[in-house]
Coordinates of C-alpha atoms in Angstrom, one line a residue:
M798 CA -143.8 -2.5 45.0
R799 CA -146.6 -4.7 44.0
K800 CA -147.0 -5.8 40.3
I801 CA -149.2 -3.6 38.1
S802 CA -151.7 -5.4 35.9
N803 CA -152.6 -4.6 32.3
I804 CA -156.2 -4.0 33.5
G805 CA -157.7 -0.6 34.0
V806 CA -160.8 0.0 36.1
V807 CA -163.9 2.3 35.4
L808 CA -166.2 3.0 38.4
V809 CA -169.4 5.1 38.3
T810 CA -170.7 6.6 41.6
Y811 CA -173.7 8.6 42.6
N812 CA -174.4 9.6 46.2
R813 CA -173.0 6.5 47.9
L814 CA -169.9 7.8 49.4
E815 CA -169.4 5.2 52.1
K816 CA -169.8 2.4 49.6
L817 CA -167.4 4.2 47.2
K818 CA -164.7 4.5 49.9
K819 CA -165.1 0.7 50.6
T820 CA -164.9 -0.1 46.9
L821 CA -161.8 2.0 46.3
D822 CA -160.1 0.3 49.3
Y823 CA -160.6 -3.1 47.7
Y824 CA -158.9 -2.0 44.4
E825 CA -156.0 -0.3 46.2
K826 CA -155.4 -3.5 48.2
Q827 CA -155.5 -5.9 45.2
T828 CA -152.6 -8.4 45.2
V829 CA -151.9 -7.1 41.6
L830 CA -152.9 -3.5 41.2
P831 CA -155.0 -2.0 38.4
K832 CA -153.1 0.1 35.9
Y833 CA -155.5 2.9 36.5
I834 CA -158.8 3.7 38.2
I835 CA -161.2 6.1 36.5
V836 CA -164.0 7.3 38.8
V837 CA -167.0 9.0 37.2
N838 CA -168.8 11.0 39.7
N839 CA -172.4 11.3 38.3
A840 CA -173.1 14.7 39.8
S841 CA -173.4 13.5 43.3
T842 CA -175.0 15.9 45.8
D843 CA -173.2 14.6 48.9
N844 CA -169.5 15.0 49.7
T845 CA -168.3 12.7 46.9
K846 CA -166.6 15.4 44.9
N847 CA -164.5 16.7 47.8
F848 CA -163.5 13.2 48.8
L849 CA -162.4 12.3 45.3
E850 CA -160.3 15.5 45.0
K851 CA -158.3 14.3 48.1
W852 CA -158.3 10.7 47.0
K853 CA -156.7 11.3 43.7
K854 CA -153.8 13.1 45.3
E855 CA -153.0 10.1 47.6
D856 CA -150.1 8.0 46.2
C857 CA -150.8 4.3 45.9
N858 CA -149.0 3.4 42.7
I859 CA -152.2 3.6 40.7
N860 CA -153.0 6.2 38.0
K861 CA -156.1 7.9 39.4
I862 CA -158.5 9.8 37.2
V863 CA -161.6 11.6 38.4
I864 CA -164.3 12.8 36.1
N865 CA -167.0 15.0 37.6
S866 CA -170.1 15.1 35.5
L867 CA -172.2 18.3 35.6
E868 CA -175.4 16.3 35.6
N869 CA -176.6 12.8 36.4
L870 CA -176.2 10.9 33.2
G871 CA -177.4 7.6 34.7
G872 CA -175.2 4.6 34.9
S873 CA -175.2 4.3 31.1
G874 CA -173.9 7.8 30.6
G875 CA -171.4 7.5 33.4
F876 CA -169.9 4.3 32.0
Y877 CA -169.9 5.8 28.5
I878 CA -167.7 8.7 29.8
G879 CA -165.4 6.3 31.7
Q880 CA -165.0 3.9 28.8
K881 CA -164.3 6.7 26.4
E882 CA -161.5 7.9 28.7
A883 CA -160.2 4.3 29.0
L884 CA -159.8 4.1 25.2
K885 CA -157.2 6.9 25.5
L886 CA -155.1 5.0 28.0
D887 CA -152.7 2.1 27.5
A888 CA -154.3 -0.9 29.4
E889 CA -155.4 -3.7 27.1
W890 CA -158.3 -4.7 29.3
V891 CA -160.8 -2.6 31.3
M892 CA -163.0 -3.7 34.2
V893 CA -166.3 -1.9 34.9
A894 CA -168.3 -1.8 38.0
D895 CA -170.6 0.3 40.2
D896 CA -169.5 1.8 43.5
D897 CA -171.2 -1.1 45.4
A898 CA -169.2 -4.0 43.9
Y899 CA -166.3 -5.3 46.0
P900 CA -163.8 -7.6 44.2
H901 CA -161.9 -10.1 46.3
L902 CA -158.4 -9.0 46.7
D903 CA -157.0 -11.5 44.2
Y904 CA -159.5 -10.6 41.5
L905 CA -157.2 -8.8 39.2
E906 CA -154.3 -11.3 39.8
K907 CA -156.5 -14.2 38.9
A908 CA -157.8 -12.3 35.9
M909 CA -154.3 -11.8 34.6
N910 CA -153.6 -15.5 35.0
I911 CA -156.6 -16.2 32.8
I912 CA -155.5 -13.7 30.2
D913 CA -152.1 -15.4 30.1
I914 CA -153.7 -18.7 28.9
I915 CA -156.5 -17.6 26.6
D916 CA -156.3 -16.4 23.0
E917 CA -157.0 -12.7 23.4
N918 CA -158.2 -12.5 19.8
E919 CA -161.0 -14.9 20.6
V920 CA -162.3 -13.4 23.9
S921 CA -164.3 -10.2 24.3
V922 CA -165.0 -10.3 28.0
I923 CA -163.9 -12.1 31.2
C924 CA -166.4 -12.2 34.0
G925 CA -166.2 -13.5 37.6
K926 CA -168.6 -15.1 40.0
V927 CA -171.0 -12.5 41.5
L928 CA -172.3 -12.9 45.0
E929 CA -175.3 -10.9 46.3
L930 CA -176.0 -11.2 50.0
G931 CA -173.7 -14.2 50.0
Q932 CA -175.8 -16.0 47.3
L933 CA -174.6 -16.9 43.8
C934 CA -176.0 -14.5 41.2
Q935 CA -175.7 -16.7 38.2
R936 CA -174.5 -15.5 34.8
F937 CA -176.7 -15.8 31.8
K938 CA -177.4 -17.6 28.5
L939 CA -179.8 -16.2 25.9
N940 CA -183.1 -18.0 26.1
T941 CA -183.9 -20.0 22.9
V942 CA -187.6 -19.8 23.7
F943 CA -189.4 -16.7 22.3
N944 CA -190.9 -15.3 25.5
L945 CA -190.5 -12.3 27.7
N946 CA -187.6 -13.9 29.6
L947 CA -184.6 -13.1 27.2
L948 CA -182.2 -14.8 29.6
T949 CA -181.9 -18.1 31.4
M950 CA -179.7 -18.8 34.3
M951 CA -176.5 -20.9 34.1
S952 CA -176.6 -24.0 36.3
P953 CA -174.6 -23.9 39.6
I954 CA -172.9 -27.0 38.2
D955 CA -171.2 -24.7 35.6
Y956 CA -169.5 -22.9 38.4
K957 CA -167.6 -26.1 39.3
K958 CA -165.7 -25.5 36.0
Q959 CA -162.7 -23.1 36.0
I960 CA -163.9 -21.4 32.8
F961 CA -167.2 -21.6 30.9
S962 CA -169.0 -19.6 28.2
I963 CA -171.9 -17.3 28.8
D964 CA -174.0 -14.9 26.6
A965 CA -174.6 -12.0 28.8
F966 CA -173.3 -10.2 31.9
G967 CA -174.2 -7.4 34.3
Y968 CA -171.9 -4.5 34.9
V969 CA -170.5 -6.1 38.1
G970 CA -166.9 -6.6 37.4
P971 CA -166.7 -7.7 33.7
I972 CA -163.2 -7.2 32.2
M973 CA -163.5 -6.1 28.6
N974 CA -160.9 -6.6 25.8
I975 CA -160.1 -3.0 24.7
K976 CA -159.7 -4.1 21.0
K977 CA -163.2 -5.7 21.1
L978 CA -164.6 -2.7 22.8
E979 CA -163.2 -0.5 20.1
K980 CA -164.7 -2.8 17.4
V981 CA -168.3 -2.9 18.7
G982 CA -168.5 0.5 20.4
L983 CA -169.1 1.7 23.9
I984 CA -172.1 1.2 26.1
N985 CA -175.3 2.9 24.7
K986 CA -175.3 6.1 26.8
D987 CA -178.9 6.9 25.8
F988 CA -180.3 3.9 27.8
F989 CA -179.7 6.0 30.9
I990 CA -180.0 2.9 33.2
W991 CA -181.0 -0.8 33.0
A992 CA -180.6 -3.3 30.2
D993 CA -177.6 -1.3 28.9
D994 CA -175.2 -4.1 30.1
L995 CA -177.4 -6.7 28.3
E996 CA -177.4 -4.7 25.1
H997 CA -173.6 -4.3 25.3
S998 CA -173.2 -8.0 26.0
I999 CA -175.0 -9.0 22.8
R1000 CA -172.8 -6.7 20.7
L1001 CA -169.6 -7.9 22.4
K1002 CA -170.6 -11.6 22.0
K1003 CA -170.7 -11.1 18.2
V1004 CA -167.0 -10.4 18.1
G1005 CA -165.6 -12.8 20.7
E1006 CA -166.4 -15.2 23.5
I1007 CA -167.7 -14.0 26.9
I1008 CA -166.2 -16.3 29.5
C1009 CA -166.9 -16.7 33.2
C1010 CA -164.1 -17.7 35.5
S1011 CA -165.4 -19.2 38.8
S1012 CA -162.2 -18.4 40.7
L1013 CA -162.8 -14.6 40.2
I1014 CA -165.2 -13.5 43.0
I1015 CA -166.9 -10.1 43.4
E1016 CA -169.5 -9.2 46.0
H1017 CA -172.4 -7.0 45.0
D1018 CA -173.8 -5.0 47.9
V1019 CA -177.4 -4.8 46.8
D1020 CA -180.7 -5.8 48.3
R1021 CA -183.4 -6.6 45.7
S1022 CA -186.2 -7.4 48.1
N1023 CA -189.2 -5.2 48.8
Y1024 CA -189.8 -4.2 45.2
K1025 CA -191.8 -1.0 44.7
L1026 CA -192.6 0.8 41.4
S1027 CA -190.1 3.5 40.6
W1028 CA -188.9 5.7 37.7
K1029 CA -186.4 3.0 36.9
D1030 CA -189.1 0.7 35.7
Y1031 CA -189.8 2.9 32.7
Y1032 CA -186.2 2.3 31.5
G1033 CA -186.4 -1.4 32.1
V1034 CA -189.4 -1.7 29.8
R1035 CA -188.3 0.7 27.2
N1036 CA -184.7 -0.4 26.9
R1037 CA -185.5 -4.1 26.9
L1038 CA -187.9 -3.6 24.0
Y1039 CA -185.5 -1.4 22.1
L1040 CA -182.6 -3.9 22.4
V1041 CA -184.9 -6.7 21.2
K1042 CA -186.1 -4.6 18.3
T1043 CA -182.6 -3.6 17.2
L1044 CA -180.5 -6.7 18.0
L1045 CA -183.0 -9.6 18.2
P1046 CA -185.6 -8.5 15.6
N1047 CA -187.1 -11.9 15.1
R1048 CA -188.2 -11.9 18.7
Y1049 CA -189.6 -8.4 18.7
P1050 CA -193.2 -9.0 17.7
W1051 CA -193.6 -11.7 20.3
V1052 CA -191.9 -9.7 23.1
L1053 CA -193.9 -6.6 22.2
L1054 CA -197.2 -8.6 22.4
I1055 CA -196.4 -10.2 25.7
T1056 CA -195.3 -6.8 27.1
L1057 CA -198.6 -5.3 26.1
L1058 CA -200.6 -8.2 27.5
K1059 CA -198.7 -8.0 30.8
T1060 CA -199.4 -4.3 31.0
F1061 CA -203.2 -4.6 30.6
L1062 CA -203.7 -7.9 32.4
G1063 CA -201.8 -6.6 35.3
V1064 CA -204.6 -4.2 36.0
I1065 CA -207.2 -7.0 36.0
I1066 CA -205.2 -9.8 37.7
K1067 CA -202.8 -8.0 40.0
G1068 CA -204.6 -4.8 40.5
K1069 CA -201.8 -2.6 39.1
S1070 CA -202.4 1.1 39.2
L1071 CA -203.1 3.3 36.3
I1072 CA -199.9 5.1 37.1
E1073 CA -197.9 2.0 36.4
V1074 CA -199.9 1.3 33.3
R1075 CA -199.2 4.8 32.0
L1076 CA -195.5 4.4 32.8
R1077 CA -195.3 1.1 30.9
L1078 CA -197.3 2.4 27.9
T1079 CA -195.1 5.4 27.6
A1080 CA -192.0 3.1 27.7
I1081 CA -193.5 0.8 25.0
K1082 CA -194.4 3.9 22.8
D1083 CA -190.9 5.3 23.2
A1084 CA -189.2 2.0 22.3
W1085 CA -191.4 1.8 19.2
N1086 CA -190.4 5.3 18.2
N1087 CA -186.7 4.7 19.0
K1088 CA -186.9 7.5 21.6
L1089 CA -184.1 7.0 24.1
G1090 CA -182.3 9.3 26.6
K1091 CA -183.5 10.6 30.0
H1092 CA -187.3 10.9 30.0
K1093 CA -188.6 14.3 31.1
I1094 CA -191.0 12.8 33.6
Y1095 CA -189.5 9.4 34.6
K1096 CA -186.2 10.5 36.0
P1097 CA -184.5 10.4 39.4
G1098 CA -186.9 11.9 42.0
W1099 CA -190.1 10.7 40.3
K1100 CA -192.4 8.8 42.7
P1101 CA -195.5 6.7 41.9
D1102 CA -197.7 9.0 43.9
K1103 CA -196.9 11.9 41.4
K1104 CA -199.5 12.4 38.7

């Protein structure tokens, strides 16, 4: 029997069954197994629920927990449910990821090796190297310049180090210290999607280091090309402004001003549509009024051609 790690896993899935199957296979084949896997099914409308019912009955020396949400709570809501369940269990660290992130088979083993040599009281999160389409997706430092870009990329040179410090991470394989998670609280479920990981990063950074370990590798199966306006952009604008307002208040007036200028100048310079302007202004207004949650208009299914 393979060794069981002291790391649990929380995965959130929505209508990507084939990717979910591939992801679960990666975890079940880890050289050191996770202590448990919590899968939050975010009200998928495909065959995900039936598959998970069969999957959790298959014995692979991992504690399997399936939570089927009655509605799509977004990534934020799904991870909130998963993290809340994780706090009830006995692993001291919890890894979080979407259903399209594939950790190399030694990911948890190498993470355990890192945990053995660090001071757990000083570290909030351990992150790995993220590859997207085979390319390095660099981790982040907070930008010291007051502009719309809150983050700046780490240098590829940093990845030649075994361990280095960062300020922020995406929810692509970070391994969180349960004690630190309890201290700062769970992900903000009311973000619905986007910028929730950045907001959580800033809170976790306040109680411990966030370290990146270049030997931990996870592949993110995502294609960011061919951008088109979508309902998700509302949450990107709103949540970004809200987190600056609440966690980086000295930057808020500047970021708000730049966001407004970008919204109106986009019409003149880039020919952005009134539909996009309306979306962005709604997001700005809601952030100003601290109005979070799933918007009644900008939600899964909304398309730019809808008035």
